[in-house]
Amino acid sequence: MLEEAAPEWLSEEVKTGTTIIGIEYDGGVVLGSDSRVSAGETVVNRVMNKLSPLHDKIYCALSGSAADAQTMAEIVNYQLDVHSIEIGEDPQVRSAATLVRNISYKYREELSAHLIVAGWDRRNGGQVFATMKGLLTRQPFAVGGSGSSYVYGFVDAEYRRGMSKQECQQFVVNTLSLAMNRDGSSGGVAYIVTIDEHGTEEKVILGNQLPTFFDQ
Amino acid sequence: MDVKHWCRAGVCLREYVSSKTINKVIQVHDRIFCCIAGSLADAQAITKAAKFHLSFHSVQMESPPRVMAAASVLKDLCYKNREELQAGFITAGWDKKNGPQVYVVALGGMLINQLVTIAGSGSTYIYGYIDAKYKPNMTKEECLQFATNALALAMGRDNVSGGVAHLVVVTEKGVEHVVVPGDKLPKFHDE
């Protein structure tokens, strides 16, 4: 008698396939991500928010293995809390990025997650750090995740220094939309977080409100 | 509307770049060209066979071959030998019946007609750019600029693409070759 085999996705690793992007402007940063979580070929969560707070004005964007990325973010959140109590003030973005880098470098053989750390601090304003596989580098903008391959050309062509906050937000939305259209592991809705001196603003853009392009 | 297509020029033997100035836009008939991607040896062998088939076909039909015919010839060769071959093509040209057309023949032998298409290892990096920037019914100059920009962006990110950009403009009236050396390609913010 034929028995139904267990669904494949129960035995597949859960990855946040993903497209993530962070960009700095004068006075703050904008972080963006898609919302698809896949286990093999199944989408197990279509509305996951991959922008995780590390502190009031420091967020990170998760990509790669969902478990690894979430765990790293939780550990760094805890370490930053302790650190900010010790120094008696808000932590620097570079400190948060360094804590992430320390974990991803030490465990680089076991972990497969890439976090983009971005935020605002009083000393250096808006900053974006990439921390893949244990490196730490500050960049004007950073893209990551499986969907990022498809938009390298677009971001290279479109990025200009000195963009305003609205231009940066539009740039992030356009980039996410293009990547989500081409990458099978990215999709759903777009989450955008804007961090500046005055605070943190989270926004969701639903699938049907994302920009469309010539063949849609 | 004219037809534009493009190819990057670097050739790699594993991680060794054996040539920086190969022309990957090959003429298979008077108004039909083929861009090759993948294993250069396979691609050259296939286009040589296709060229022969097409010239025979056009003698039999007593008229220049259709672009679709050229694409089909390539597709048949790719599909029948799909186990052994590793080459993809963009076939584009002009014919009297349907004007300018672009076809892509992918690795296993799939054939589709598209308005704009990209292929090769560097193409993954410019999908977003093409989707965002392509508009139907551009002029020839806009198309040339669009193709040159796309190539420059891909060559900037893909470590096995590079060297020289070859472009070919095919119209009813004739064929025009444009070669853009690496240092004359458009530069973007981080260069």
GROMACS .gro file of C-alpha atoms in nm:
model
  407
    1MET     CA    1   0.000   0.000   0.000
    2LEU     CA    2   0.133   0.339  -0.089
    3GLU     CA    3   0.213   0.569   0.203
    4GLU     CA    4   0.248   0.941   0.168
    5ALA     CA    5   0.611   1.044   0.221
    6ALA     CA    6   0.674   1.326   0.466
    7PRO     CA    7   0.674   1.665   0.292
    8GLU     CA    8   1.019   1.751   0.160
    9TRP     CA    9   1.034   2.086   0.330
   10LEU     CA   10   1.035   1.929   0.675
   11SER     CA   11   1.384   1.800   0.611
   12GLU     CA   12   1.526   2.097   0.422
   13GLU     CA   13   1.726   2.370   0.588
   14VAL     CA   14   1.532   2.691   0.633
   15LYS     CA   15   1.701   2.978   0.453
   16THR     CA   16   1.610   3.337   0.418
   17GLY     CA   17   1.699   3.336   0.043
   18THR     CA   18   1.667   3.708   0.042
   19THR     CA   19   1.754   4.043  -0.088
   20ILE     CA   20   1.882   4.294   0.165
   21ILE     CA   21   2.016   4.644   0.115
   22GLY     CA   22   2.147   4.924   0.333
   23ILE     CA   23   2.236   5.276   0.220
   24GLU     CA   24   2.362   5.581   0.405
   25TYR     CA   25   2.266   5.940   0.345
   26ASP     CA   26   2.369   6.259   0.517
   27GLY     CA   27   2.198   6.227   0.853
   28GLY     CA   28   2.092   5.863   0.857
   29VAL     CA   29   2.052   5.527   0.689
   30VAL     CA   30   1.783   5.333   0.507
   31LEU     CA   31   1.769   4.952   0.540
   32GLY     CA   32   1.545   4.734   0.327
   33SER     CA   33   1.462   4.366   0.287
   34ASP     CA   34   1.216   4.128   0.123
   35SER     CA   35   1.004   3.888   0.329
   36ARG     CA   36   1.041   3.537   0.186
   37VAL     CA   37   1.172   3.243   0.391
   38SER     CA   38   1.222   2.919   0.199
   39ALA     CA   39   1.291   2.557   0.297
   40GLY     CA   40   1.409   2.394  -0.024
   41GLU     CA   41   1.144   2.484  -0.279
   42THR     CA   42   0.867   2.569  -0.033
   43VAL     CA   43   0.802   2.915   0.102
   44VAL     CA   44   0.755   2.864   0.475
   45ASN     CA   45   0.701   3.227   0.567
   46ARG     CA   46   0.602   3.494   0.316
   47VAL     CA   47   0.588   3.790   0.554
   48MET     CA   48   0.902   3.762   0.764
   49ASN     CA   49   1.060   4.090   0.873
   50LYS     CA   50   1.432   4.043   0.819
   51LEU     CA   51   1.525   4.380   0.965
   52SER     CA   52   1.612   4.308   1.325
   53PRO     CA   53   1.685   4.573   1.587
   54LEU     CA   54   2.020   4.548   1.764
   55HIS     CA   55   1.965   4.870   1.958
   56ASP     CA   56   1.739   5.177   1.941
   57LYS     CA   57   1.916   5.327   1.644
   58ILE     CA   58   2.104   5.025   1.509
   59TYR     CA   59   1.941   4.759   1.295
   60CYS     CA   60   2.071   4.460   1.106
   61ALA     CA   61   1.942   4.289   0.792
   62LEU     CA   62   1.947   3.907   0.794
   63SER     CA   63   2.034   3.675   0.507
   64GLY     CA   64   2.151   3.317   0.457
   65SER     CA   65   2.053   3.047   0.703
   66ALA     CA   66   1.754   3.173   0.902
   67ALA     CA   67   1.860   3.005   1.227
   68ASP     CA   68   2.219   3.127   1.208
   69ALA     CA   69   2.121   3.483   1.125
   70GLN     CA   70   1.854   3.512   1.394
   71THR     CA   71   2.082   3.367   1.658
   72MET     CA   72   2.363   3.603   1.568
   73ALA     CA   73   2.127   3.898   1.588
   74GLU     CA   74   1.994   3.791   1.929
   75ILE     CA   75   2.340   3.739   2.073
   76VAL     CA   76   2.464   4.075   1.948
   77ASN     CA   77   2.146   4.243   2.081
   78TYR     CA   78   2.230   4.108   2.426
   79GLN     CA   79   2.599   4.200   2.401
   80LEU     CA   80   2.513   4.553   2.290
   81ASP     CA   81   2.274   4.599   2.584
   82VAL     CA   82   2.552   4.506   2.825
   83HIS     CA   83   2.802   4.727   2.640
   84SER     CA   84   2.575   5.032   2.636
   85ILE     CA   85   2.518   5.002   3.012
   86GLU     CA   86   2.893   4.976   3.066
   87ILE     CA   87   2.970   5.290   2.866
   88GLY     CA   88   2.664   5.474   2.992
   89GLU     CA   89   2.544   5.593   2.651
   90ASP     CA   90   2.416   5.470   2.315
   91PRO     CA   91   2.660   5.239   2.138
   92GLN     CA   92   2.832   5.325   1.813
   93VAL     CA   93   2.725   5.150   1.494
   94ARG     CA   94   3.083   5.035   1.447
   95SER     CA   95   3.067   4.859   1.786
   96ALA     CA   96   2.758   4.667   1.682
   97ALA     CA   97   2.917   4.573   1.351
   98THR     CA   98   3.233   4.460   1.529
   99LEU     CA   99   3.035   4.234   1.761
  100VAL     CA  100   2.863   4.076   1.461
  101ARG     CA  101   3.195   4.037   1.284
  102ASN     CA  102   3.353   3.872   1.586
  103ILE     CA  103   3.088   3.600   1.588
  104SER     CA  104   3.087   3.547   1.211
  105TYR     CA  105   3.467   3.529   1.197
  106LYS     CA  106   3.512   3.294   1.492
  107TYR     CA  107   3.247   3.054   1.366
  108ARG     CA  108   3.294   3.109   0.996
  109GLU     CA  109   3.315   2.737   0.920
  110GLU     CA  110   2.988   2.655   1.098
  111LEU     CA  111   2.775   2.958   1.024
  112SER     CA  112   2.633   3.062   0.690
  113ALA     CA  113   2.466   3.394   0.744
  114HIS     CA  114   2.546   3.743   0.623
  115LEU     CA  115   2.428   4.043   0.824
  116ILE     CA  116   2.434   4.402   0.705
  117VAL     CA  117   2.455   4.633   1.009
  118ALA     CA  118   2.333   4.991   0.974
  119GLY     CA  119   2.234   5.271   1.206
  120TRP     CA  120   2.293   5.620   1.332
  121ASP     CA  121   2.517   5.741   1.613
  122ARG     CA  122   2.611   6.085   1.735
  123ARG     CA  123   2.977   6.050   1.650
  124ASN     CA  124   2.969   5.949   1.282
  125GLY     CA  125   2.607   5.991   1.172
  126GLY     CA  126   2.457   5.730   0.944
  127GLN     CA  127   2.677   5.427   0.868
  128VAL     CA  128   2.639   5.097   0.683
  129PHE     CA  129   2.870   4.802   0.752
  130ALA     CA  130   2.899   4.474   0.562
  131THR     CA  131   3.010   4.175   0.768
  132MET     CA  132   3.016   3.874   0.538
  133LYS     CA  133   3.210   3.566   0.654
  134GLY     CA  134   3.405   3.767   0.909
  135LEU     CA  135   3.513   4.080   0.726
  136LEU     CA  136   3.413   4.425   0.846
  137THR     CA  137   3.390   4.711   0.602
  138ARG     CA  138   3.205   5.039   0.601
  139GLN     CA  139   3.046   5.119   0.265
  140PRO     CA  140   2.818   5.394   0.133
  141PHE     CA  141   2.572   5.119   0.047
  142ALA     CA  142   2.568   4.739   0.068
  143VAL     CA  143   2.352   4.469  -0.089
  144GLY     CA  144   2.334   4.108   0.019
  145GLY     CA  145   2.148   3.780  -0.012
  146SER     CA  146   2.079   3.561  -0.312
  147GLY     CA  147   1.879   3.832  -0.486
  148SER     CA  148   2.162   4.081  -0.471
  149SER     CA  149   2.347   3.924  -0.768
  150TYR     CA  150   2.072   4.039  -1.003
  151VAL     CA  151   2.087   4.402  -0.897
  152TYR     CA  152   2.460   4.471  -0.881
  153GLY     CA  153   2.441   4.634  -1.224
  154PHE     CA  154   2.140   4.842  -1.125
  155VAL     CA  155   2.287   4.972  -0.800
  156ASP     CA  156   2.623   5.044  -0.967
  157ALA     CA  157   2.447   5.251  -1.231
  158GLU     CA  158   2.195   5.429  -1.010
  159TYR     CA  159   2.387   5.509  -0.692
  160ARG     CA  160   2.507   5.866  -0.660
  161ARG     CA  161   2.674   6.030  -0.364
  162GLY     CA  162   2.470   6.288  -0.177
  163MET     CA  163   2.120   6.146  -0.228
  164SER     CA  164   1.846   6.276  -0.001
  165LYS     CA  165   1.645   6.060   0.240
  166GLN     CA  166   1.350   6.028  -0.002
  167GLU     CA  167   1.581   5.942  -0.292
  168CYS     CA  168   1.747   5.675  -0.080
  169GLN     CA  169   1.413   5.526   0.018
  170GLN     CA  170   1.306   5.517  -0.347
  171PHE     CA  171   1.639   5.362  -0.445
  172VAL     CA  172   1.593   5.087  -0.183
  173VAL     CA  173   1.234   5.015  -0.292
  174ASN     CA  174   1.331   4.999  -0.661
  175THR     CA  175   1.626   4.772  -0.595
  176LEU     CA  176   1.423   4.535  -0.377
  177SER     CA  177   1.146   4.522  -0.635
  178LEU     CA  178   1.385   4.435  -0.919
  179ALA     CA  179   1.559   4.166  -0.716
  180MET     CA  180   1.232   4.015  -0.595
  181ASN     CA  181   1.115   3.986  -0.956
  182ARG     CA  182   1.417   3.787  -1.067
  183ASP     CA  183   1.524   3.584  -0.764
  184GLY     CA  184   1.313   3.279  -0.677
  185SER     CA  185   1.423   3.298  -0.315
  186SER     CA  186   1.314   3.660  -0.266
  187GLY     CA  187   0.961   3.789  -0.268
  188GLY     CA  188   0.657   3.888  -0.066
  189VAL     CA  189   0.650   4.238   0.075
  190ALA     CA  190   0.924   4.495   0.125
  191TYR     CA  191   1.022   4.614   0.472
  192ILE     CA  192   1.200   4.951   0.496
  193VAL     CA  193   1.356   5.101   0.808
  194THR     CA  194   1.483   5.461   0.813
  195ILE     CA  195   1.709   5.556   1.103
  196ASP     CA  196   1.821   5.908   1.181
  197GLU     CA  197   1.892   6.138   1.472
  198HIS     CA  198   1.524   6.175   1.550
  199GLY     CA  199   1.432   5.811   1.561
  200THR     CA  200   1.349   5.495   1.371
  201GLU     CA  201   1.069   5.463   1.120
  202GLU     CA  202   0.951   5.119   1.002
  203LYS     CA  203   0.744   5.081   0.690
  204VAL     CA  204   0.592   4.792   0.494
  205ILE     CA  205   0.525   4.811   0.122
  206LEU     CA  206   0.282   4.545   0.005
  207GLY     CA  207   0.346   4.339  -0.307
  208ASN     CA  208   0.095   4.517  -0.526
  209GLN     CA  209   0.230   4.859  -0.429
  210LEU     CA  210   0.586   4.787  -0.536
  211PRO     CA  211   0.712   4.956  -0.855
  212THR     CA  212   0.662   4.754  -1.174
  213PHE     CA  213   0.878   4.740  -1.484
  214PHE     CA  214   0.838   4.710  -1.855
  215ASP     CA  215   0.741   4.344  -1.876
  216GLN     CA  216   0.490   4.335  -1.591
  217MET     CA  217   1.313   4.948  -3.481
  218ASP     CA  218   1.664   4.815  -3.499
  219VAL     CA  219   1.809   4.509  -3.342
  220LYS     CA  220   2.089   4.534  -3.096
  221HIS     CA  221   2.286   4.262  -2.932
  222TRP     CA  222   2.607   4.242  -2.747
  223CYS     CA  223   2.884   4.027  -2.613
  224ARG     CA  224   3.163   4.055  -2.366
  225ALA     CA  225   3.504   3.960  -2.495
  226GLY     CA  226   3.703   3.778  -2.222
  227VAL     CA  227   3.783   3.408  -2.260
  228CYS     CA  228   3.888   3.197  -1.962
  229LEU     CA  229   4.060   2.864  -1.928
  230ARG     CA  230   3.955   2.792  -1.570
  231GLU     CA  231   4.103   3.095  -1.393
  232TYR     CA  232   4.347   3.183  -1.669
  233VAL     CA  233   4.235   3.444  -1.915
  234SER     CA  234   4.359   3.318  -2.247
  235SER     CA  235   4.243   3.608  -2.457
  236LYS     CA  236   4.105   3.954  -2.390
  237THR     CA  237   3.992   4.047  -2.736
  238ILE     CA  238   3.783   3.763  -2.872
  239ASN     CA  239   3.486   3.863  -3.081
  240LYS     CA  240   3.186   3.670  -2.959
  241VAL     CA  241   2.944   3.820  -3.208
  242ILE     CA  242   2.956   3.586  -3.505
  243GLN     CA  243   2.793   3.642  -3.841
  244VAL     CA  244   2.593   3.342  -3.958
  245HIS     CA  245   2.434   3.516  -4.254
  246ASP     CA  246   2.420   3.859  -4.417
  247ARG     CA  247   2.173   4.002  -4.170
  248ILE     CA  248   2.183   3.744  -3.891
  249PHE     CA  249   2.433   3.740  -3.605
  250CYS     CA  250   2.489   3.515  -3.310
  251CYS     CA  251   2.630   3.602  -2.967
  252ILE     CA  252   2.796   3.306  -2.802
  253ALA     CA  253   2.821   3.218  -2.433
  254GLY     CA  254   2.951   2.917  -2.244
  255SER     CA  255   3.221   2.687  -2.374
  256LEU     CA  256   3.386   2.871  -2.659
  257ALA     CA  257   3.492   2.551  -2.834
  258ASP     CA  258   3.135   2.416  -2.835
  259ALA     CA  259   2.995   2.748  -2.944
  260GLN     CA  260   3.237   2.788  -3.231
  261ALA     CA  261   3.169   2.434  -3.353
  262ILE     CA  262   2.795   2.490  -3.339
  263THR     CA  263   2.802   2.823  -3.519
  264LYS     CA  264   3.024   2.679  -3.790
  265ALA     CA  265   2.773   2.400  -3.849
  266ALA     CA  266   2.484   2.646  -3.834
  267LYS     CA  267   2.649   2.874  -4.089
  268PHE     CA  268   2.677   2.585  -4.330
  269HIS     CA  269   2.315   2.475  -4.277
  270LEU     CA  270   2.190   2.829  -4.326
  271SER     CA  271   2.376   2.897  -4.646
  272PHE     CA  272   2.246   2.570  -4.788
  273HIS     CA  273   1.894   2.654  -4.666
  274SER     CA  274   1.902   2.998  -4.824
  275VAL     CA  275   2.012   2.852  -5.158
  276GLN     CA  276   1.724   2.603  -5.145
  277MET     CA  277   1.468   2.871  -5.053
  278GLU     CA  278   1.621   3.120  -5.300
  279SER     CA  279   1.596   3.396  -5.044
  280PRO     CA  280   1.778   3.506  -4.730
  281PRO     CA  281   1.687   3.292  -4.430
  282ARG     CA  282   1.451   3.411  -4.161
  283VAL     CA  283   1.600   3.494  -3.822
  284MET     CA  284   1.371   3.229  -3.673
  285ALA     CA  285   1.524   2.973  -3.911
  286ALA     CA  286   1.874   3.058  -3.793
  287ALA     CA  287   1.767   3.035  -3.430
  288SER     CA  288   1.596   2.701  -3.496
  289VAL     CA  289   1.906   2.556  -3.659
  290LEU     CA  290   2.109   2.646  -3.350
  291LYS     CA  291   1.838   2.515  -3.123
  292ASP     CA  292   1.825   2.178  -3.299
  293LEU     CA  293   2.201   2.137  -3.267
  294CYS     CA  294   2.192   2.235  -2.899
  295TYR     CA  295   1.893   2.016  -2.813
  296LYS     CA  296   2.003   1.699  -2.994
  297ASN     CA  297   2.343   1.715  -2.830
  298ARG     CA  298   2.239   1.866  -2.501
  299GLU     CA  299   2.424   1.603  -2.296
  300GLU     CA  300   2.763   1.693  -2.442
  301LEU     CA  301   2.734   2.061  -2.518
  302GLN     CA  302   2.763   2.364  -2.293
  303ALA     CA  303   2.682   2.667  -2.502
  304GLY     CA  304   2.408   2.929  -2.519
  305PHE     CA  305   2.331   3.178  -2.795
  306ILE     CA  306   2.150   3.499  -2.862
  307THR     CA  307   2.048   3.504  -3.228
  308ALA     CA  308   1.940   3.836  -3.368
  309GLY     CA  309   1.897   3.991  -3.706
  310TRP     CA  310   1.664   4.136  -3.960
  311ASP     CA  311   1.447   3.959  -4.216
  312LYS     CA  312   1.193   4.078  -4.467
  313LYS     CA  313   0.891   3.907  -4.311
  314ASN     CA  314   0.915   4.009  -3.946
  315GLY     CA  315   1.175   4.283  -3.939
  316PRO     CA  316   1.418   4.288  -3.649
  317GLN     CA  317   1.396   4.000  -3.399
  318VAL     CA  318   1.591   3.863  -3.104
  319TYR     CA  319   1.588   3.496  -3.003
  320VAL     CA  320   1.764   3.327  -2.718
  321VAL     CA  321   1.874   2.961  -2.729
  322ALA     CA  322   1.955   2.853  -2.375
  323LEU     CA  323   2.182   2.573  -2.253
  324GLY     CA  324   1.949   2.275  -2.297
  325GLY     CA  325   1.800   2.386  -2.624
  326MET     CA  326   1.510   2.614  -2.524
  327LEU     CA  327   1.421   2.875  -2.786
  328ILE     CA  328   1.226   3.191  -2.711
  329ASN     CA  329   1.164   3.520  -2.882
  330GLN     CA  330   1.207   3.828  -2.666
  331LEU     CA  331   1.234   4.205  -2.709
  332VAL     CA  332   1.549   4.221  -2.506
  333THR     CA  333   1.760   3.943  -2.365
  334ILE     CA  334   2.089   3.882  -2.188
  335ALA     CA  335   2.298   3.569  -2.141
  336GLY     CA  336   2.634   3.448  -2.017
  337SER     CA  337   2.795   3.445  -1.675
  338GLY     CA  338   2.794   3.823  -1.640
  339SER     CA  339   2.425   3.849  -1.721
  340THR     CA  340   2.306   3.769  -1.366
  341TYR     CA  341   2.447   4.100  -1.245
  342ILE     CA  342   2.253   4.312  -1.491
  343TYR     CA  343   1.903   4.160  -1.479
  344GLY     CA  344   1.797   4.439  -1.245
  345TYR     CA  345   1.950   4.705  -1.469
  346ILE     CA  346   1.784   4.569  -1.784
  347ASP     CA  347   1.443   4.539  -1.615
  348ALA     CA  348   1.465   4.894  -1.483
  349LYS     CA  349   1.611   5.071  -1.784
  350TYR     CA  350   1.473   4.901  -2.093
  351LYS     CA  351   1.194   5.085  -2.273
  352PRO     CA  352   1.031   4.950  -2.588
  353ASN     CA  353   1.090   5.144  -2.913
  354MET     CA  354   1.414   5.317  -2.826
  355THR     CA  355   1.617   5.484  -3.102
  356LYS     CA  356   1.938   5.332  -3.234
  357GLU     CA  357   2.157   5.567  -3.028
  358GLU     CA  358   1.959   5.496  -2.711
  359CYS     CA  359   1.990   5.122  -2.775
  360LEU     CA  360   2.365   5.145  -2.830
  361GLN     CA  361   2.405   5.345  -2.511
  362PHE     CA  362   2.184   5.101  -2.319
  363ALA     CA  363   2.382   4.800  -2.444
  364THR     CA  364   2.718   4.962  -2.376
  365ASN     CA  365   2.613   5.059  -2.023
  366ALA     CA  366   2.480   4.710  -1.952
  367LEU     CA  367   2.801   4.550  -2.077
  368ALA     CA  368   3.017   4.789  -1.877
  369LEU     CA  369   2.824   4.714  -1.559
  370ALA     CA  370   2.846   4.338  -1.611
  371MET     CA  371   3.215   4.353  -1.695
  372GLY     CA  372   3.270   4.554  -1.379
  373ARG     CA  373   3.125   4.283  -1.158
  374ASP     CA  374   3.196   3.953  -1.334
  375ASN     CA  375   3.557   3.846  -1.303
  376VAL     CA  376   3.542   3.628  -1.614
  377SER     CA  377   3.398   3.899  -1.840
  378GLY     CA  378   3.608   4.185  -1.962
  379GLY     CA  379   3.840   4.323  -2.224
  380VAL     CA  380   3.664   4.478  -2.517
  381ALA     CA  381   3.293   4.526  -2.592
  382HIS     CA  382   3.173   4.426  -2.939
  383LEU     CA  383   2.843   4.561  -3.064
  384VAL     CA  384   2.670   4.506  -3.395
  385VAL     CA  385   2.382   4.710  -3.535
  386VAL     CA  386   2.171   4.518  -3.790
  387THR     CA  387   1.911   4.693  -4.001
  388GLU     CA  388   1.741   4.642  -4.334
  389LYS     CA  389   2.005   4.860  -4.491
  390GLY     CA  390   2.309   4.684  -4.358
  391VAL     CA  391   2.537   4.597  -4.073
  392GLU     CA  392   2.751   4.825  -3.856
  393HIS     CA  393   3.022   4.708  -3.615
  394VAL     CA  394   3.103   4.910  -3.305
  395VAL     CA  395   3.400   4.818  -3.086
  396VAL     CA  396   3.446   4.986  -2.749
  397PRO     CA  397   3.782   4.925  -2.581
  398GLY     CA  398   3.781   4.876  -2.204
  399ASP     CA  399   3.909   5.223  -2.119
  400LYS     CA  400   3.640   5.394  -2.326
  401LEU     CA  401   3.350   5.214  -2.156
  402PRO     CA  402   3.120   5.423  -1.935
  403LYS     CA  403   3.234   5.445  -1.575
  404PHE     CA  404   3.009   5.423  -1.275
  405HIS     CA  405   3.030   5.562  -0.927
  406ASP     CA  406   3.294   5.338  -0.774
  407GLU     CA  407   3.551   5.357  -1.053
   0.00000   0.00000   0.00000
